[in-house]
JSON list of C-alpha atoms in Angstrom, two decimals:
[
{"chain": "A", "resi": 1, "resn": "MET", "atom": "CA", "xyz": [-16.12, -181.95, -39.41]},
{"chain": "A", "resi": 2, "resn": "ALA", "atom": "CA", "xyz": [-16.40, -184.52, -37.06]},
{"chain": "A", "resi": 3, "resn": "ARG", "atom": "CA", "xyz": [-14.04, -185.74, -34.62]},
{"chain": "A", "resi": 4, "resn": "TYR", "atom": "CA", "xyz": [-13.32, -189.28, -33.60]},
{"chain": "A", "resi": 5, "resn": "VAL", "atom": "CA", "xyz": [-10.47, -191.18, -31.43]},
{"chain": "A", "resi": 6, "resn": "GLY", "atom": "CA", "xyz": [-9.98, -194.75, -33.40]},
{"chain": "A", "resi": 7, "resn": "LEU", "atom": "CA", "xyz": [-9.18, -197.38, -30.79]},
{"chain": "A", "resi": 8, "resn": "LEU", "atom": "CA", "xyz": [-7.14, -200.52, -32.46]},
{"chain": "A", "resi": 9, "resn": "ARG", "atom": "CA", "xyz": [-7.44, -203.77, -30.91]},
{"chain": "A", "resi": 10, "resn": "GLY", "atom": "CA", "xyz": [-4.44, -206.15, -31.04]},
{"chain": "A", "resi": 11, "resn": "ILE", "atom": "CA", "xyz": [-1.42, -203.91, -32.51]},
{"chain": "A", "resi": 12, "resn": "ASN", "atom": "CA", "xyz": [1.72, -204.10, -31.13]},
{"chain": "A", "resi": 13, "resn": "VAL", "atom": "CA", "xyz": [1.34, -206.36, -28.14]},
{"chain": "A", "resi": 14, "resn": "GLY", "atom": "CA", "xyz": [3.17, -209.41, -27.95]},
{"chain": "A", "resi": 15, "resn": "GLY", "atom": "CA", "xyz": [5.53, -207.96, -30.99]},
{"chain": "A", "resi": 16, "resn": "LYS", "atom": "CA", "xyz": [2.21, -209.05, -33.18]},
{"chain": "A", "resi": 17, "resn": "ASN", "atom": "CA", "xyz": [0.33, -207.28, -34.93]},
{"chain": "A", "resi": 18, "resn": "LYS", "atom": "CA", "xyz": [2.86, -204.47, -35.85]},
{"chain": "A", "resi": 19, "resn": "VAL", "atom": "CA", "xyz": [2.39, -200.94, -36.95]},
{"chain": "A", "resi": 20, "resn": "ALA", "atom": "CA", "xyz": [4.73, -197.74, -36.54]},
{"chain": "A", "resi": 21, "resn": "MET", "atom": "CA", "xyz": [2.55, -194.80, -35.74]},
{"chain": "A", "resi": 22, "resn": "THR", "atom": "CA", "xyz": [3.57, -192.69, -38.26]},
{"chain": "A", "resi": 23, "resn": "GLU", "atom": "CA", "xyz": [2.70, -195.37, -41.19]},
{"chain": "A", "resi": 24, "resn": "LEU", "atom": "CA", "xyz": [-0.98, -195.63, -39.27]},
{"chain": "A", "resi": 25, "resn": "ARG", "atom": "CA", "xyz": [-1.41, -191.39, -39.29]},
{"chain": "A", "resi": 26, "resn": "THR", "atom": "CA", "xyz": [-0.26, -191.72, -43.14]},
{"chain": "A", "resi": 27, "resn": "LEU", "atom": "CA", "xyz": [-2.59, -194.06, -43.61]},
{"chain": "A", "resi": 28, "resn": "VAL", "atom": "CA", "xyz": [-5.89, -192.12, -41.61]},
{"chain": "A", "resi": 29, "resn": "GLU", "atom": "CA", "xyz": [-4.50, -189.07, -43.82]},
{"chain": "A", "resi": 30, "resn": "SER", "atom": "CA", "xyz": [-4.40, -191.14, -46.93]},
{"chain": "A", "resi": 31, "resn": "LEU", "atom": "CA", "xyz": [-8.63, -191.92, -45.98]},
{"chain": "A", "resi": 32, "resn": "GLY", "atom": "CA", "xyz": [-8.97, -188.08, -46.15]},
{"chain": "A", "resi": 33, "resn": "CYS", "atom": "CA", "xyz": [-8.83, -187.20, -42.82]},
{"chain": "A", "resi": 34, "resn": "THR", "atom": "CA", "xyz": [-7.21, -184.06, -40.99]},
{"chain": "A", "resi": 35, "resn": "ASP", "atom": "CA", "xyz": [-5.78, -183.28, -37.87]},
{"chain": "A", "resi": 36, "resn": "VAL", "atom": "CA", "xyz": [-4.70, -186.98, -37.22]},
{"chain": "A", "resi": 37, "resn": "THR", "atom": "CA", "xyz": [-2.56, -187.69, -34.44]},
{"chain": "A", "resi": 38, "resn": "THR", "atom": "CA", "xyz": [-1.34, -190.54, -32.47]},
{"chain": "A", "resi": 39, "resn": "PHE", "atom": "CA", "xyz": [-0.54, -191.48, -29.13]},
{"chain": "A", "resi": 40, "resn": "ILE", "atom": "CA", "xyz": [1.73, -194.50, -27.76]},
{"chain": "A", "resi": 41, "resn": "GLN", "atom": "CA", "xyz": [1.87, -198.00, -29.62]},
{"chain": "A", "resi": 42, "resn": "SER", "atom": "CA", "xyz": [-0.88, -199.37, -28.66]},
{"chain": "A", "resi": 43, "resn": "GLY", "atom": "CA", "xyz": [-3.52, -198.09, -31.32]},
{"chain": "A", "resi": 44, "resn": "ASN", "atom": "CA", "xyz": [-4.66, -194.87, -30.65]},
{"chain": "A", "resi": 45, "resn": "VAL", "atom": "CA", "xyz": [-5.79, -192.32, -33.34]},
{"chain": "A", "resi": 46, "resn": "VAL", "atom": "CA", "xyz": [-7.42, -189.36, -33.04]},
{"chain": "A", "resi": 47, "resn": "PHE", "atom": "CA", "xyz": [-8.62, -187.17, -36.63]},
{"chain": "A", "resi": 48, "resn": "THR", "atom": "CA", "xyz": [-10.91, -185.16, -37.87]},
{"chain": "A", "resi": 49, "resn": "THR", "atom": "CA", "xyz": [-13.20, -185.91, -40.96]},
{"chain": "A", "resi": 50, "resn": "GLY", "atom": "CA", "xyz": [-15.57, -184.34, -43.17]},
{"chain": "A", "resi": 51, "resn": "ALA", "atom": "CA", "xyz": [-16.44, -187.51, -44.96]},
{"chain": "A", "resi": 52, "resn": "SER", "atom": "CA", "xyz": [-18.17, -191.01, -43.70]},
{"chain": "A", "resi": 53, "resn": "ILE", "atom": "CA", "xyz": [-16.14, -193.47, -41.56]},
{"chain": "A", "resi": 54, "resn": "THR", "atom": "CA", "xyz": [-16.56, -196.28, -40.34]},
{"chain": "A", "resi": 55, "resn": "PRO", "atom": "CA", "xyz": [-15.05, -198.60, -38.38]},
{"chain": "A", "resi": 56, "resn": "ALA", "atom": "CA", "xyz": [-15.20, -201.09, -41.55]},
{"chain": "A", "resi": 57, "resn": "ARG", "atom": "CA", "xyz": [-13.72, -198.70, -44.13]},
{"chain": "A", "resi": 58, "resn": "LEU", "atom": "CA", "xyz": [-10.60, -198.48, -41.19]},
{"chain": "A", "resi": 59, "resn": "GLU", "atom": "CA", "xyz": [-10.22, -201.69, -40.25]},
{"chain": "A", "resi": 60, "resn": "GLY", "atom": "CA", "xyz": [-10.07, -202.29, -44.54]},
{"chain": "A", "resi": 61, "resn": "ALA", "atom": "CA", "xyz": [-7.52, -200.15, -44.88]},
{"chain": "A", "resi": 62, "resn": "ILE", "atom": "CA", "xyz": [-5.84, -201.32, -42.38]},
{"chain": "A", "resi": 63, "resn": "GLU", "atom": "CA", "xyz": [-6.05, -205.12, -43.55]},
{"chain": "A", "resi": 64, "resn": "LYS", "atom": "CA", "xyz": [-5.02, -203.72, -47.08]},
{"chain": "A", "resi": 65, "resn": "ARG", "atom": "CA", "xyz": [-1.60, -201.78, -46.17]},
{"chain": "A", "resi": 66, "resn": "PHE", "atom": "CA", "xyz": [-0.49, -203.92, -43.17]},
{"chain": "A", "resi": 67, "resn": "GLY", "atom": "CA", "xyz": [-1.53, -207.90, -43.63]},
{"chain": "A", "resi": 68, "resn": "ILE", "atom": "CA", "xyz": [-3.60, -207.70, -40.37]},
{"chain": "A", "resi": 69, "resn": "ASP", "atom": "CA", "xyz": [-7.33, -208.58, -39.31]},
{"chain": "A", "resi": 70, "resn": "ILE", "atom": "CA", "xyz": [-8.03, -206.43, -36.46]},
{"chain": "A", "resi": 71, "resn": "THR", "atom": "CA", "xyz": [-11.02, -204.47, -35.42]},
{"chain": "A", "resi": 72, "resn": "VAL", "atom": "CA", "xyz": [-11.21, -200.71, -34.97]},
{"chain": "A", "resi": 73, "resn": "VAL", "atom": "CA", "xyz": [-13.61, -199.17, -32.31]},
{"chain": "A", "resi": 74, "resn": "LEU", "atom": "CA", "xyz": [-14.80, -196.00, -32.89]},
{"chain": "A", "resi": 75, "resn": "ARG", "atom": "CA", "xyz": [-15.94, -192.99, -29.82]},
{"chain": "A", "resi": 76, "resn": "THR", "atom": "CA", "xyz": [-16.33, -189.57, -30.47]},
{"chain": "A", "resi": 77, "resn": "PRO", "atom": "CA", "xyz": [-14.43, -186.54, -28.03]},
{"chain": "A", "resi": 78, "resn": "ARG", "atom": "CA", "xyz": [-18.15, -186.52, -26.28]},
{"chain": "A", "resi": 79, "resn": "ASP", "atom": "CA", "xyz": [-18.19, -190.03, -25.81]},
{"chain": "A", "resi": 80, "resn": "LEU", "atom": "CA", "xyz": [-15.11, -190.12, -23.76]},
{"chain": "A", "resi": 81, "resn": "LYS", "atom": "CA", "xyz": [-15.99, -187.03, -21.89]},
{"chain": "A", "resi": 82, "resn": "ARG", "atom": "CA", "xyz": [-19.44, -189.06, -21.34]},
{"chain": "A", "resi": 83, "resn": "ILE", "atom": "CA", "xyz": [-17.16, -192.54, -20.12]},
{"chain": "A", "resi": 84, "resn": "LEU", "atom": "CA", "xyz": [-14.99, -190.21, -18.13]},
{"chain": "A", "resi": 85, "resn": "GLU", "atom": "CA", "xyz": [-17.83, -188.52, -16.30]},
{"chain": "A", "resi": 86, "resn": "ALA", "atom": "CA", "xyz": [-19.70, -192.09, -15.66]},
{"chain": "A", "resi": 87, "resn": "ASN", "atom": "CA", "xyz": [-16.56, -193.94, -13.42]},
{"chain": "A", "resi": 88, "resn": "PRO", "atom": "CA", "xyz": [-18.17, -196.09, -11.45]},
{"chain": "A", "resi": 89, "resn": "PHE", "atom": "CA", "xyz": [-14.62, -196.34, -9.87]},
{"chain": "A", "resi": 90, "resn": "ALA", "atom": "CA", "xyz": [-14.18, -193.04, -8.95]},
{"chain": "A", "resi": 91, "resn": "ASP", "atom": "CA", "xyz": [-13.40, -193.51, -5.28]},
{"chain": "A", "resi": 92, "resn": "VAL", "atom": "CA", "xyz": [-10.44, -196.41, -6.36]},
{"chain": "A", "resi": 93, "resn": "ASP", "atom": "CA", "xyz": [-6.92, -196.10, -7.19]},
{"chain": "A", "resi": 94, "resn": "GLN", "atom": "CA", "xyz": [-6.95, -194.60, -10.62]},
{"chain": "A", "resi": 95, "resn": "SER", "atom": "CA", "xyz": [-3.93, -196.47, -12.09]},
{"chain": "A", "resi": 96, "resn": "LYS", "atom": "CA", "xyz": [-5.75, -199.47, -11.17]},
{"chain": "A", "resi": 97, "resn": "VAL", "atom": "CA", "xyz": [-9.00, -198.48, -13.45]},
{"chain": "A", "resi": 98, "resn": "HIS", "atom": "CA", "xyz": [-9.12, -199.04, -17.19]},
{"chain": "A", "resi": 99, "resn": "VAL", "atom": "CA", "xyz": [-11.91, -198.78, -19.82]},
{"chain": "A", "resi": 100, "resn": "GLY", "atom": "CA", "xyz": [-12.98, -201.53, -22.44]},
{"chain": "A", "resi": 101, "resn": "PHE", "atom": "CA", "xyz": [-13.86, -200.38, -25.27]},
{"chain": "A", "resi": 102, "resn": "MET", "atom": "CA", "xyz": [-16.46, -202.42, -27.27]},
{"chain": "A", "resi": 103, "resn": "ALA", "atom": "CA", "xyz": [-17.29, -202.95, -30.53]},
{"chain": "A", "resi": 104, "resn": "LYS", "atom": "CA", "xyz": [-21.28, -203.23, -29.70]},
{"chain": "A", "resi": 105, "resn": "ASN", "atom": "CA", "xyz": [-23.43, -203.12, -26.55]},
{"chain": "A", "resi": 106, "resn": "PRO", "atom": "CA", "xyz": [-23.64, -206.88, -25.01]},
{"chain": "A", "resi": 107, "resn": "ALA", "atom": "CA", "xyz": [-26.79, -208.34, -24.54]},
{"chain": "A", "resi": 108, "resn": "ALA", "atom": "CA", "xyz": [-28.37, -208.05, -21.00]},
{"chain": "A", "resi": 109, "resn": "ALA", "atom": "CA", "xyz": [-28.93, -211.43, -20.56]},
{"chain": "A", "resi": 110, "resn": "ALA", "atom": "CA", "xyz": [-25.03, -212.33, -21.36]},
{"chain": "A", "resi": 111, "resn": "VAL", "atom": "CA", "xyz": [-24.16, -209.35, -18.34]},
{"chain": "A", "resi": 112, "resn": "ALA", "atom": "CA", "xyz": [-26.74, -211.09, -16.16]},
{"chain": "A", "resi": 113, "resn": "ASN", "atom": "CA", "xyz": [-24.81, -214.30, -17.41]},
{"chain": "A", "resi": 114, "resn": "LEU", "atom": "CA", "xyz": [-21.10, -212.93, -15.71]},
{"chain": "A", "resi": 115, "resn": "ASP", "atom": "CA", "xyz": [-19.94, -214.31, -12.33]},
{"chain": "A", "resi": 116, "resn": "ALA", "atom": "CA", "xyz": [-18.12, -211.45, -11.08]},
{"chain": "A", "resi": 117, "resn": "ASP", "atom": "CA", "xyz": [-17.53, -212.48, -7.41]},
{"chain": "A", "resi": 118, "resn": "ARG", "atom": "CA", "xyz": [-15.29, -215.46, -9.00]},
{"chain": "A", "resi": 119, "resn": "PHE", "atom": "CA", "xyz": [-12.59, -212.65, -9.68]},
{"chain": "A", "resi": 120, "resn": "ALA", "atom": "CA", "xyz": [-12.36, -210.42, -6.35]},
{"chain": "A", "resi": 121, "resn": "PRO", "atom": "CA", "xyz": [-10.88, -208.40, -5.76]},
{"chain": "A", "resi": 122, "resn": "GLU", "atom": "CA", "xyz": [-11.15, -207.72, -9.35]},
{"chain": "A", "resi": 123, "resn": "GLN", "atom": "CA", "xyz": [-14.27, -205.81, -10.51]},
{"chain": "A", "resi": 124, "resn": "PHE", "atom": "CA", "xyz": [-15.98, -204.95, -13.36]},
{"chain": "A", "resi": 125, "resn": "ALA", "atom": "CA", "xyz": [-19.24, -202.48, -14.41]},
{"chain": "A", "resi": 126, "resn": "ILE", "atom": "CA", "xyz": [-20.46, -202.12, -18.24]},
{"chain": "A", "resi": 127, "resn": "ARG", "atom": "CA", "xyz": [-22.07, -199.03, -18.65]},
{"chain": "A", "resi": 128, "resn": "GLY", "atom": "CA", "xyz": [-23.66, -199.68, -22.77]},
{"chain": "A", "resi": 129, "resn": "ARG", "atom": "CA", "xyz": [-20.51, -200.26, -24.70]},
{"chain": "A", "resi": 130, "resn": "GLU", "atom": "CA", "xyz": [-17.95, -199.30, -21.93]},
{"chain": "A", "resi": 131, "resn": "LEU", "atom": "CA", "xyz": [-16.18, -202.16, -19.61]},
{"chain": "A", "resi": 132, "resn": "TYR", "atom": "CA", "xyz": [-15.05, -200.36, -16.94]},
{"chain": "A", "resi": 133, "resn": "LEU", "atom": "CA", "xyz": [-12.24, -202.50, -14.83]},
{"chain": "A", "resi": 134, "resn": "HIS", "atom": "CA", "xyz": [-11.11, -201.94, -11.07]},
{"chain": "A", "resi": 135, "resn": "LEU", "atom": "CA", "xyz": [-7.73, -204.30, -10.98]},
{"chain": "A", "resi": 136, "resn": "PRO", "atom": "CA", "xyz": [-6.14, -203.88, -7.83]},
{"chain": "A", "resi": 137, "resn": "ASN", "atom": "CA", "xyz": [-3.24, -206.25, -8.54]},
{"chain": "A", "resi": 138, "resn": "GLY", "atom": "CA", "xyz": [-2.81, -204.73, -12.13]},
{"chain": "A", "resi": 139, "resn": "MET", "atom": "CA", "xyz": [-3.75, -205.44, -15.90]},
{"chain": "A", "resi": 140, "resn": "GLY", "atom": "CA", "xyz": [-0.52, -208.26, -16.07]},
{"chain": "A", "resi": 141, "resn": "ARG", "atom": "CA", "xyz": [-1.74, -210.78, -14.00]},
{"chain": "A", "resi": 142, "resn": "ALA", "atom": "CA", "xyz": [-5.86, -209.56, -14.52]},
{"chain": "A", "resi": 143, "resn": "LYS", "atom": "CA", "xyz": [-7.82, -212.94, -14.62]},
{"chain": "A", "resi": 144, "resn": "LEU", "atom": "CA", "xyz": [-11.18, -210.79, -15.33]},
{"chain": "A", "resi": 145, "resn": "PRO", "atom": "CA", "xyz": [-10.77, -209.66, -18.75]},
{"chain": "A", "resi": 146, "resn": "PRO", "atom": "CA", "xyz": [-9.80, -212.23, -20.63]},
{"chain": "A", "resi": 147, "resn": "TYR", "atom": "CA", "xyz": [-12.93, -214.18, -19.01]},
{"chain": "A", "resi": 148, "resn": "ILE", "atom": "CA", "xyz": [-15.52, -211.52, -19.62]},
{"chain": "A", "resi": 149, "resn": "ASP", "atom": "CA", "xyz": [-14.59, -211.49, -23.59]},
{"chain": "A", "resi": 150, "resn": "ARG", "atom": "CA", "xyz": [-14.76, -215.19, -23.41]},
{"chain": "A", "resi": 151, "resn": "GLN", "atom": "CA", "xyz": [-18.26, -214.78, -22.68]},
{"chain": "A", "resi": 152, "resn": "LEU", "atom": "CA", "xyz": [-19.62, -211.88, -24.18]},
{"chain": "A", "resi": 153, "resn": "LYS", "atom": "CA", "xyz": [-17.89, -212.72, -27.27]},
{"chain": "A", "resi": 154, "resn": "ILE", "atom": "CA", "xyz": [-17.60, -208.93, -28.41]},
{"chain": "A", "resi": 155, "resn": "PRO", "atom": "CA", "xyz": [-14.39, -207.60, -29.54]},
{"chain": "A", "resi": 156, "resn": "THR", "atom": "CA", "xyz": [-12.99, -204.86, -27.02]},
{"chain": "A", "resi": 157, "resn": "THR", "atom": "CA", "xyz": [-10.11, -203.25, -26.87]},
{"chain": "A", "resi": 158, "resn": "ILE", "atom": "CA", "xyz": [-8.78, -201.63, -23.33]},
{"chain": "A", "resi": 159, "resn": "ARG", "atom": "CA", "xyz": [-6.88, -198.26, -22.35]},
{"chain": "A", "resi": 160, "resn": "SER", "atom": "CA", "xyz": [-5.52, -197.70, -18.81]},
{"chain": "A", "resi": 161, "resn": "TRP", "atom": "CA", "xyz": [-7.48, -194.82, -17.36]},
{"chain": "A", "resi": 162, "resn": "ALA", "atom": "CA", "xyz": [-4.85, -192.30, -17.78]},
{"chain": "A", "resi": 163, "resn": "THR", "atom": "CA", "xyz": [-4.71, -193.46, -21.72]},
{"chain": "A", "resi": 164, "resn": "VAL", "atom": "CA", "xyz": [-8.39, -192.16, -21.68]},
{"chain": "A", "resi": 165, "resn": "THR", "atom": "CA", "xyz": [-7.73, -188.87, -20.26]},
{"chain": "A", "resi": 166, "resn": "THR", "atom": "CA", "xyz": [-5.33, -187.78, -22.37]},
{"chain": "A", "resi": 167, "resn": "LEU", "atom": "CA", "xyz": [-7.12, -189.13, -25.59]},
{"chain": "A", "resi": 168, "resn": "VAL", "atom": "CA", "xyz": [-9.86, -186.79, -24.19]},
{"chain": "A", "resi": 169, "resn": "GLU", "atom": "CA", "xyz": [-7.32, -183.83, -23.91]},
{"chain": "A", "resi": 170, "resn": "LEU", "atom": "CA", "xyz": [-5.71, -184.78, -27.73]},
{"chain": "A", "resi": 171, "resn": "ALA", "atom": "CA", "xyz": [-9.68, -185.06, -29.18]},
{"chain": "A", "resi": 172, "resn": "GLY", "atom": "CA", "xyz": [-10.27, -181.94, -27.63]},
{"chain": "A", "resi": 173, "resn": "ARG", "atom": "CA", "xyz": [-7.96, -179.90, -29.40]}
]
């Protein structure tokens, strides 16, 4: 049996792509998953499965059930613990730190071409498939995340540091 955290991109944002978490839990259970729990309305689902599960399978089921085409990113509890340990912004106010979960590793050349200085004091670091963001003025006014999204062209779903730490706790049960 394997435990996963599914991170859905772009649901329940600004009144678009509405998905009730109770219905999401039911859908994930219908795929043969157990111990399914969701956390807040932004599309975080933690589950256990003995079967093979892929982002594409979840995306297909979500599109069929809810009629929305979204990206799902999967991580294991071990992945999430590694993400917490690798925080390059451990010395700042953690309420200003976010993690972007990318669907795949970005190309090194694309990362090298990012112009981070133009968004100061906002900062970023990329570690594998994770995008760490330090946004001193908050996510709502941040200009760096949309810029990185446009430049890398990789589906990315962003969570606050507090959400990531809670997901580690939920996944560890």
